[in-house]
Amino acid sequence: MSEELDIWSKELANYLVKQLLPHYYVDLVGDLFDRQVACVKPFYDLVIVQNARCWVRYKMILDRLSKCPVLFVSDTGNLNSYIAPRKNLFGVINLGKSLLTAWGIPEELQLCLDYPVEKVGNYYIYEEQISVYRVVYCPTGRSLIENDLKLLNYLQKSNVSLTIVTDRYEQLKGAFSSFVTLVSRHALLPAIKKAHLVVASGYDVIRALAFCKPCIVLGDYGLGGLVTLANFAHLQSVYFRGRNGGCFGEMVPTVLLEEEIRRIFDVNQRESSLEIQKRILSAYDKKDFDKSFLQYIEQTISLFKSMKSRNRRFLLRPRLSSLFVLKESEGKQYLMRGQTCFCELEAEMLDLLKLCDGTVSVQELAERYGYNQEETGILWLNLYDLWKEKLILFML
């Protein structure tokens, strides 16, 4: 379930669905999918929600599925990738490097992944005498129209053939100069293979580097510059979306942009491109991603089924989350999450929670304190209430 955000979000949504389909029955809802289900079922083993705007647009559907476990996909790192704790939130797949702990999502509930590289090859091109320098530009289509024009104006003065890869500028197709070719996103990889230089941001940078292409990062967070071995880690830390420390919608000085482009004219970048490709393949391995993603899905579904089973729920092992904080005031202990106070804890409950380290089951906790069946049920309800607030987590 997802709603249109950008090209990257759509590609991610469809990639995740492709991984799920061989193993699960999947219904699709949202603008990111070409084919959607006509009627949503009353219950699913798991509901995957990509981006926070779904909670608003599909509120009626999600309200009807409130008893289903929810897995949230945080994809871009902007506000749409943030979500507050929900009672039926079982996990978060964090691909956008979002700082979700500030919103009440403990780190232990998150699976942090990097979107994998699917296509790899050595397509580096270096010619001492280049008749036409082929540049591919992948605009984000959101905030950098002025930067787009700066790039176009400079390249127009150079011996360059520019290919712009986007589905958003179709209405401007007749307005571009003759040195500009506009192609759809479906033609991205063939265009990159033929290019001497790629100007892009985000995952398009990763794709280009996987093909051994010199790449200049120009994105929603400004000019990151030519990707080199020296600045690779800094640019990777902001997911190649612009300058490290840049602001959203940051304008790029024309002089800096022109300097970055001139850096790679007449310079052989073959060796550095191959070294950077090795780093890309190490960081964005497809097999590791697919394995971690599917294991997380399976574990989430198993956890939900165990929590709903009267026999299996007591076998779960509670552990305190990183958000669990105790505050003492006037000789009393209060349970906190950030600045929010949930309740005062009695001495027995406090001692019991200190044993929640993920190694002892609910049943074993009850036995240690001599609880009968009814008291064990009350213990479970208390722990479950804390789980809904993500103050404790359950382990299989």
Tab-separated table of C-alpha atoms in Angstrom:
chain	number	residue	atom	x	y	z
A	1	MET	CA	0.000	0.000	0.000
A	2	SER	CA	1.582	3.257	-1.076
A	3	GLU	CA	0.972	6.651	-2.602
A	4	GLU	CA	2.959	8.454	-5.290
A	5	LEU	CA	5.967	10.341	-3.984
A	6	ASP	CA	8.655	10.238	-6.638
A	7	ILE	CA	10.270	7.936	-9.161
A	8	TRP	CA	12.511	6.353	-6.547
A	9	SER	CA	9.542	5.461	-4.345
A	10	LYS	CA	7.729	3.821	-7.247
A	11	GLU	CA	10.753	1.753	-8.238
A	12	LEU	CA	11.265	0.677	-4.629
A	13	ALA	CA	7.611	-0.301	-4.173
A	14	ASN	CA	7.640	-2.465	-7.278
A	15	TYR	CA	10.961	-4.064	-6.338
A	16	LEU	CA	9.637	-5.064	-2.913
A	17	VAL	CA	6.485	-6.501	-4.481
A	18	LYS	CA	8.643	-8.521	-6.891
A	19	GLN	CA	10.420	-10.083	-3.901
A	20	LEU	CA	7.140	-10.879	-2.115
A	21	LEU	CA	5.154	-12.424	-4.970
A	22	PRO	CA	6.986	-15.791	-5.147
A	23	HIS	CA	6.288	-16.356	-1.442
A	24	TYR	CA	3.010	-14.593	-0.576
A	25	TYR	CA	-0.348	-13.608	-1.974
A	26	VAL	CA	-0.174	-9.816	-2.370
A	27	ASP	CA	-2.942	-7.237	-2.909
A	28	LEU	CA	-1.763	-3.836	-4.168
A	29	VAL	CA	-3.327	-0.486	-3.268
A	30	GLY	CA	-2.021	2.973	-4.232
A	31	ASP	CA	-0.808	5.167	-7.077
A	32	LEU	CA	2.631	3.584	-7.200
A	33	PHE	CA	1.201	0.463	-8.815
A	34	ASP	CA	-0.137	0.101	-12.339
A	35	ARG	CA	-2.492	-2.682	-11.250
A	36	GLN	CA	-4.466	-2.406	-8.023
A	37	VAL	CA	-6.868	-4.708	-6.234
A	38	ALA	CA	-10.528	-3.769	-6.657
A	39	CYS	CA	-11.670	-4.912	-3.230
A	40	VAL	CA	-9.590	-5.053	-0.045
A	41	LYS	CA	-10.055	-8.146	2.116
A	42	PRO	CA	-11.177	-7.779	5.760
A	43	PHE	CA	-7.932	-9.252	7.113
A	44	TYR	CA	-4.309	-9.801	6.077
A	45	ASP	CA	-1.387	-11.491	7.787
A	46	LEU	CA	0.592	-8.296	7.147
A	47	VAL	CA	-0.115	-4.803	5.808
A	48	ILE	CA	2.909	-3.012	4.344
A	49	VAL	CA	2.554	0.774	4.166
A	50	GLN	CA	5.045	2.855	2.202
A	51	ASN	CA	5.161	6.564	3.157
A	52	ALA	CA	3.164	8.408	5.768
A	53	ARG	CA	0.636	10.035	3.445
A	54	CYS	CA	-1.041	6.653	3.099
A	55	TRP	CA	-2.344	7.038	6.649
A	56	VAL	CA	-4.334	10.050	5.455
A	57	ARG	CA	-5.370	9.061	1.952
A	58	TYR	CA	-6.299	5.468	2.827
A	59	LYS	CA	-7.471	6.127	6.359
A	60	MET	CA	-10.795	4.319	5.878
A	61	ILE	CA	-9.077	1.183	4.546
A	62	LEU	CA	-6.422	1.186	7.262
A	63	ASP	CA	-9.048	1.726	9.963
A	64	ARG	CA	-10.823	-1.409	8.746
A	65	LEU	CA	-7.502	-3.265	8.921
A	66	SER	CA	-6.627	-1.983	12.392
A	67	LYS	CA	-6.378	-5.535	13.755
A	68	CYS	CA	-3.777	-6.496	11.160
A	69	PRO	CA	-0.039	-6.106	11.827
A	70	VAL	CA	1.527	-3.172	9.974
A	71	LEU	CA	5.028	-2.867	8.572
A	72	PHE	CA	6.072	0.641	7.548
A	73	VAL	CA	8.554	1.358	4.735
A	74	SER	CA	10.527	4.571	5.220
A	75	ASP	CA	11.984	5.309	1.812
A	76	THR	CA	13.146	8.876	1.178
A	77	GLY	CA	14.310	10.440	4.419
A	78	ASN	CA	11.914	13.395	4.127
A	79	LEU	CA	8.795	14.038	6.214
A	80	ASN	CA	6.759	11.452	4.299
A	81	SER	CA	9.059	8.756	5.646
A	82	TYR	CA	8.349	9.506	9.303
A	83	ILE	CA	5.677	7.800	11.346
A	84	ALA	CA	4.571	7.973	14.963
A	85	PRO	CA	4.125	4.738	16.971
A	86	ARG	CA	0.867	2.911	16.291
A	87	LYS	CA	-0.697	0.136	18.282
A	88	ASN	CA	-0.501	-2.304	15.400
A	89	LEU	CA	2.934	-1.209	14.147
A	90	PHE	CA	5.173	-4.278	14.179
A	91	GLY	CA	8.243	-2.917	12.401
A	92	VAL	CA	9.868	-0.403	10.091
A	93	ILE	CA	12.043	-1.019	7.060
A	94	ASN	CA	14.213	2.078	7.009
A	95	LEU	CA	15.771	2.721	3.600
A	96	GLY	CA	15.793	6.511	3.824
A	97	LYS	CA	18.137	6.910	6.802
A	98	SER	CA	15.261	8.577	8.670
A	99	LEU	CA	15.846	9.417	12.352
A	100	LEU	CA	12.732	7.671	13.603
A	101	THR	CA	13.777	7.345	17.247
A	102	ALA	CA	12.835	10.997	17.784
A	103	TRP	CA	9.286	10.044	16.766
A	104	GLY	CA	9.075	7.173	19.233
A	105	ILE	CA	10.230	4.308	17.005
A	106	PRO	CA	13.015	2.374	18.798
A	107	GLU	CA	16.056	1.347	16.806
A	108	GLU	CA	15.408	-2.296	17.663
A	109	LEU	CA	12.126	-2.149	15.743
A	110	GLN	CA	13.837	-0.975	12.559
A	111	LEU	CA	15.489	-2.934	9.793
A	112	CYS	CA	17.946	-0.531	8.134
A	113	LEU	CA	18.728	-1.512	4.549
A	114	ASP	CA	20.298	0.011	1.451
A	115	TYR	CA	18.420	-0.510	-1.799
A	116	PRO	CA	20.456	-3.048	-3.797
A	117	VAL	CA	22.180	-2.812	-7.148
A	118	GLU	CA	20.506	-5.029	-9.749
A	119	LYS	CA	22.591	-4.279	-12.874
A	120	VAL	CA	26.397	-4.203	-12.921
A	121	GLY	CA	29.006	-3.776	-15.651
A	122	ASN	CA	32.138	-1.959	-16.800
A	123	TYR	CA	30.843	0.637	-19.242
A	124	TYR	CA	33.506	3.240	-18.615
A	125	ILE	CA	34.273	5.278	-21.734
A	126	TYR	CA	37.425	7.329	-22.229
A	127	GLU	CA	38.472	8.821	-25.542
A	128	GLU	CA	41.406	11.205	-25.965
A	129	GLN	CA	39.674	12.904	-28.867
A	130	ILE	CA	35.957	13.129	-28.169
A	131	SER	CA	33.838	14.615	-30.929
A	132	VAL	CA	30.732	14.896	-28.743
A	133	TYR	CA	30.727	14.486	-24.974
A	134	ARG	CA	27.635	12.515	-23.918
A	135	VAL	CA	26.088	13.603	-20.615
A	136	VAL	CA	23.055	12.031	-18.928
A	137	TYR	CA	21.062	14.109	-16.446
A	138	CYS	CA	18.448	12.661	-14.092
A	139	PRO	CA	16.515	15.539	-12.473
A	140	THR	CA	14.486	14.948	-9.333
A	141	GLY	CA	11.612	17.025	-10.748
A	142	ARG	CA	10.814	18.530	-7.346
A	143	SER	CA	12.887	21.487	-6.229
A	144	LEU	CA	15.755	22.273	-8.561
A	145	ILE	CA	14.331	23.911	-11.668
A	146	GLU	CA	16.808	26.792	-11.324
A	147	ASN	CA	19.697	24.353	-11.025
A	148	ASP	CA	18.397	22.504	-14.083
A	149	LEU	CA	18.651	25.746	-16.072
A	150	LYS	CA	22.183	26.438	-14.835
A	151	LEU	CA	23.275	23.003	-15.998
A	152	LEU	CA	21.581	23.420	-19.383
A	153	ASN	CA	23.062	26.886	-19.955
A	154	TYR	CA	26.600	25.704	-19.252
A	155	LEU	CA	26.365	22.510	-21.314
A	156	GLN	CA	24.891	24.431	-24.223
A	157	LYS	CA	28.197	26.315	-24.495
A	158	SER	CA	30.149	23.039	-24.564
A	159	ASN	CA	30.552	20.295	-27.112
A	160	VAL	CA	27.937	18.156	-25.398
A	161	SER	CA	25.005	15.938	-26.259
A	162	LEU	CA	22.682	15.959	-23.243
A	163	THR	CA	20.137	13.265	-22.476
A	164	ILE	CA	17.584	14.148	-19.791
A	165	VAL	CA	15.971	11.080	-18.234
A	166	THR	CA	12.582	11.940	-16.780
A	167	ASP	CA	8.853	11.368	-17.147
A	168	ARG	CA	8.007	14.805	-15.726
A	169	TYR	CA	9.162	17.206	-18.480
A	170	GLU	CA	7.143	15.751	-21.356
A	171	GLN	CA	5.239	19.026	-21.846
A	172	LEU	CA	8.581	20.835	-22.321
A	173	LYS	CA	9.905	18.461	-24.946
A	174	GLY	CA	9.571	20.960	-27.801
A	175	ALA	CA	11.179	23.768	-25.831
A	176	PHE	CA	14.640	22.241	-25.443
A	177	SER	CA	17.572	23.054	-27.718
A	178	SER	CA	18.710	20.597	-30.362
A	179	PHE	CA	21.572	19.287	-28.207
A	180	VAL	CA	19.015	17.958	-25.676
A	181	THR	CA	17.226	14.625	-25.951
A	182	LEU	CA	14.389	13.783	-23.570
A	183	VAL	CA	13.823	10.101	-22.746
A	184	SER	CA	11.598	8.268	-20.258
A	185	ARG	CA	12.743	6.529	-17.103
A	186	HIS	CA	12.424	3.202	-18.894
A	187	ALA	CA	15.436	4.224	-21.007
A	188	LEU	CA	17.630	5.117	-18.029
A	189	LEU	CA	20.039	2.175	-18.073
A	190	PRO	CA	20.705	2.235	-21.859
A	191	ALA	CA	21.324	5.977	-21.608
A	192	ILE	CA	23.775	5.555	-18.713
A	193	LYS	CA	25.706	2.860	-20.587
A	194	LYS	CA	26.391	5.248	-23.490
A	195	ALA	CA	27.287	8.269	-21.348
A	196	HIS	CA	30.688	9.759	-20.600
A	197	LEU	CA	29.264	11.509	-17.530
A	198	VAL	CA	26.135	11.145	-15.398
A	199	VAL	CA	24.648	13.994	-13.350
A	200	ALA	CA	22.112	12.644	-10.887
A	201	SER	CA	21.144	12.077	-7.271
A	202	GLY	CA	19.978	9.277	-4.974
A	203	TYR	CA	19.754	5.782	-6.379
A	204	ASP	CA	20.473	6.985	-9.929
A	205	VAL	CA	23.982	7.824	-8.721
A	206	ILE	CA	24.383	4.284	-7.380
A	207	ARG	CA	23.213	2.843	-10.700
A	208	ALA	CA	25.711	4.972	-12.610
A	209	LEU	CA	28.605	4.091	-10.305
A	210	ALA	CA	27.733	0.393	-10.655
A	211	PHE	CA	28.329	0.887	-14.394
A	212	CYS	CA	31.728	2.550	-13.728
A	213	LYS	CA	30.487	5.961	-14.815
A	214	PRO	CA	31.935	9.221	-13.500
A	215	CYS	CA	29.040	10.813	-11.670
A	216	ILE	CA	28.319	14.295	-10.334
A	217	VAL	CA	25.815	14.440	-7.481
A	218	LEU	CA	23.255	17.198	-8.067
A	219	GLY	CA	20.057	16.750	-6.096
A	220	ASP	CA	17.441	18.215	-3.828
A	221	TYR	CA	20.122	18.981	-1.214
A	222	GLY	CA	22.492	20.852	-3.499
A	223	LEU	CA	25.720	19.973	-5.261
A	224	GLY	CA	27.619	17.018	-3.851
A	225	GLY	CA	30.167	17.174	-6.645
A	226	LEU	CA	32.049	14.477	-8.510
A	227	VAL	CA	32.003	11.187	-6.610
A	228	THR	CA	35.567	10.233	-5.669
A	229	LEU	CA	37.174	7.753	-3.313
A	230	ALA	CA	37.871	10.663	-0.956
A	231	ASN	CA	34.291	11.933	-0.664
A	232	PHE	CA	32.427	8.654	-1.214
A	233	ALA	CA	31.612	8.075	2.475
A	234	HIS	CA	30.366	11.647	2.962
A	235	LEU	CA	28.071	11.515	-0.065
A	236	GLN	CA	26.883	8.032	0.849
A	237	SER	CA	25.928	9.282	4.334
A	238	VAL	CA	23.314	11.569	2.709
A	239	TYR	CA	22.378	8.862	0.201
A	240	PHE	CA	23.915	10.836	-2.692
A	241	ARG	CA	21.028	13.339	-2.549
A	242	GLY	CA	23.266	16.408	-2.591
A	243	ARG	CA	25.815	18.129	-0.410
A	244	ASN	CA	26.630	16.723	3.012
A	245	GLY	CA	24.956	19.310	5.259
A	246	GLY	CA	22.917	20.772	2.405
A	247	CYS	CA	19.359	22.089	2.750
A	248	PHE	CA	16.338	20.890	0.795
A	249	GLY	CA	15.908	23.043	-2.318
A	250	GLU	CA	19.415	24.454	-2.031
A	251	MET	CA	20.505	26.534	-5.008
A	252	VAL	CA	23.887	25.758	-6.558
A	253	PRO	CA	26.383	28.512	-7.460
A	254	THR	CA	26.995	28.417	-11.201
A	255	VAL	CA	30.767	28.669	-10.758
A	256	LEU	CA	30.886	25.554	-8.547
A	257	LEU	CA	28.740	23.532	-10.938
A	258	GLU	CA	30.909	24.439	-13.921
A	259	GLU	CA	34.095	23.619	-12.007
A	260	GLU	CA	32.830	20.131	-11.138
A	261	ILE	CA	31.955	19.384	-14.756
A	262	ARG	CA	35.296	20.640	-16.056
A	263	ARG	CA	37.084	18.350	-13.595
A	264	ILE	CA	36.245	15.254	-15.587
A	265	PHE	CA	36.778	16.637	-19.107
A	266	ASP	CA	40.012	15.198	-20.624
A	267	VAL	CA	40.820	13.199	-17.467
A	268	ASN	CA	40.972	9.409	-17.417
A	269	GLN	CA	38.859	8.249	-14.464
A	270	ARG	CA	39.001	4.523	-15.246
A	271	GLU	CA	40.930	3.311	-12.192
A	272	SER	CA	38.996	5.383	-9.669
A	273	SER	CA	35.701	4.377	-11.319
A	274	LEU	CA	36.559	0.692	-10.890
A	275	GLU	CA	37.480	1.208	-7.219
A	276	ILE	CA	34.269	3.107	-6.564
A	277	GLN	CA	32.307	0.328	-8.278
A	278	LYS	CA	33.814	-2.172	-5.789
A	279	ARG	CA	32.522	-0.053	-2.911
A	280	ILE	CA	29.080	0.124	-4.465
A	281	LEU	CA	28.868	-3.635	-4.934
A	282	SER	CA	29.999	-4.202	-1.346
A	283	ALA	CA	27.470	-1.762	0.159
A	284	TYR	CA	24.452	-2.524	-2.039
A	285	ASP	CA	24.512	-6.287	-2.457
A	286	LYS	CA	21.238	-7.643	-3.852
A	287	LYS	CA	21.405	-11.100	-2.262
A	288	ASP	CA	21.919	-9.670	1.214
A	289	PHE	CA	19.031	-7.238	0.770
A	290	ASP	CA	16.589	-9.848	-0.489
A	291	LYS	CA	17.496	-12.297	2.276
A	292	SER	CA	17.188	-9.708	5.076
A	293	PHE	CA	13.915	-8.336	3.704
A	294	LEU	CA	12.181	-11.709	3.388
A	295	GLN	CA	13.439	-12.880	6.792
A	296	TYR	CA	12.058	-9.704	8.366
A	297	ILE	CA	8.674	-10.266	6.721
A	298	GLU	CA	8.545	-13.861	7.935
A	299	GLN	CA	9.589	-12.938	11.482
A	300	THR	CA	6.992	-10.148	11.650
A	301	ILE	CA	4.167	-12.458	10.592
A	302	SER	CA	5.327	-15.154	13.035
A	303	LEU	CA	5.483	-12.637	15.885
A	304	PHE	CA	1.947	-11.452	15.189
A	305	LYS	CA	0.598	-15.005	15.125
A	306	SER	CA	2.380	-15.821	18.390
A	307	MET	CA	0.962	-12.726	20.082
A	308	LYS	CA	-2.556	-13.703	19.028
A	309	SER	CA	-2.217	-17.309	20.153
A	310	ARG	CA	-3.224	-17.946	23.782
A	311	ASN	CA	-0.749	-20.824	23.971
A	312	ARG	CA	2.221	-19.193	22.236
A	313	ARG	CA	2.081	-15.621	23.558
A	314	PHE	CA	3.471	-16.657	26.959
A	315	LEU	CA	6.519	-18.163	25.225
A	316	LEU	CA	7.531	-14.768	23.833
A	317	ARG	CA	10.530	-13.084	25.446
A	318	PRO	CA	9.999	-9.427	26.376
A	319	ARG	CA	12.870	-6.954	26.294
A	320	LEU	CA	13.016	-3.282	27.204
A	321	SER	CA	13.327	-1.005	24.191
A	322	SER	CA	15.881	1.801	23.945
A	323	LEU	CA	13.002	4.239	24.535
A	324	PHE	CA	12.269	2.808	27.991
A	325	VAL	CA	13.315	5.395	30.591
A	326	LEU	CA	12.663	5.557	34.331
A	327	LYS	CA	12.480	8.883	36.140
A	328	GLU	CA	12.515	9.216	39.901
A	329	SER	CA	10.539	12.021	41.548
A	330	GLU	CA	9.780	12.371	45.242
A	331	GLY	CA	10.741	8.766	45.879
A	332	LYS	CA	8.487	7.397	43.131
A	333	GLN	CA	9.454	5.736	39.839
A	334	TYR	CA	7.760	6.954	36.653
A	335	LEU	CA	7.886	5.322	33.253
A	336	MET	CA	8.847	7.818	30.539
A	337	ARG	CA	9.224	7.922	26.780
A	338	GLY	CA	10.959	11.152	25.974
A	339	GLN	CA	9.013	13.852	27.829
A	340	THR	CA	5.845	11.736	27.979
A	341	CYS	CA	5.016	10.111	31.324
A	342	PHE	CA	2.978	6.915	31.070
A	343	CYS	CA	2.518	5.748	34.622
A	344	GLU	CA	3.979	5.276	38.066
A	345	LEU	CA	5.584	1.868	38.495
A	346	GLU	CA	5.136	-0.214	41.618
A	347	ALA	CA	8.205	-1.871	43.092
A	348	GLU	CA	7.186	-5.410	42.027
A	349	MET	CA	6.489	-4.359	38.431
A	350	LEU	CA	9.737	-2.427	38.306
A	351	ASP	CA	11.733	-5.453	39.500
A	352	LEU	CA	9.930	-7.636	36.971
A	353	LEU	CA	10.664	-5.267	34.065
A	354	LYS	CA	14.341	-5.260	34.960
A	355	LEU	CA	14.342	-8.977	34.098
A	356	CYS	CA	13.004	-8.249	30.600
A	357	ASP	CA	16.251	-8.603	28.663
A	358	GLY	CA	15.057	-10.871	25.864
A	359	THR	CA	16.260	-14.087	27.495
A	360	VAL	CA	13.291	-14.885	29.758
A	361	SER	CA	9.797	-15.711	28.471
A	362	VAL	CA	6.565	-14.301	29.878
A	363	GLN	CA	5.793	-17.741	31.320
A	364	GLU	CA	9.164	-17.928	33.064
A	365	LEU	CA	8.654	-14.444	34.548
A	366	ALA	CA	5.288	-15.522	35.917
A	367	GLU	CA	6.768	-18.695	37.415
A	368	ARG	CA	9.547	-16.748	39.144
A	369	TYR	CA	6.962	-14.597	40.888
A	370	GLY	CA	4.609	-17.492	41.632
A	371	TYR	CA	1.769	-16.150	39.506
A	372	ASN	CA	-1.283	-18.318	38.864
A	373	GLN	CA	-2.977	-18.547	35.471
A	374	GLU	CA	-5.137	-15.455	36.010
A	375	GLU	CA	-2.196	-13.377	37.246
A	376	THR	CA	-0.111	-14.538	34.291
A	377	GLY	CA	-2.847	-13.277	31.985
A	378	ILE	CA	-2.792	-9.894	33.743
A	379	LEU	CA	0.992	-9.783	33.385
A	380	TRP	CA	0.658	-10.386	29.658
A	381	LEU	CA	-1.891	-7.568	29.312
A	382	ASN	CA	0.416	-5.157	31.141
A	383	LEU	CA	3.347	-6.106	28.934
A	384	TYR	CA	1.167	-5.878	25.842
A	385	ASP	CA	0.126	-2.328	26.780
A	386	LEU	CA	3.795	-1.395	27.034
A	387	TRP	CA	4.440	-3.061	23.686
A	388	LYS	CA	1.745	-0.928	22.027
A	389	GLU	CA	3.699	2.115	23.188
A	390	LYS	CA	6.932	0.491	21.923
A	391	LEU	CA	8.439	0.658	25.417
A	392	ILE	CA	9.077	-3.078	25.329
A	393	LEU	CA	9.472	-5.462	22.414
A	394	PHE	CA	8.757	-9.171	22.093
A	395	MET	CA	11.171	-11.726	20.706
A	396	LEU	CA	10.283	-15.117	19.290
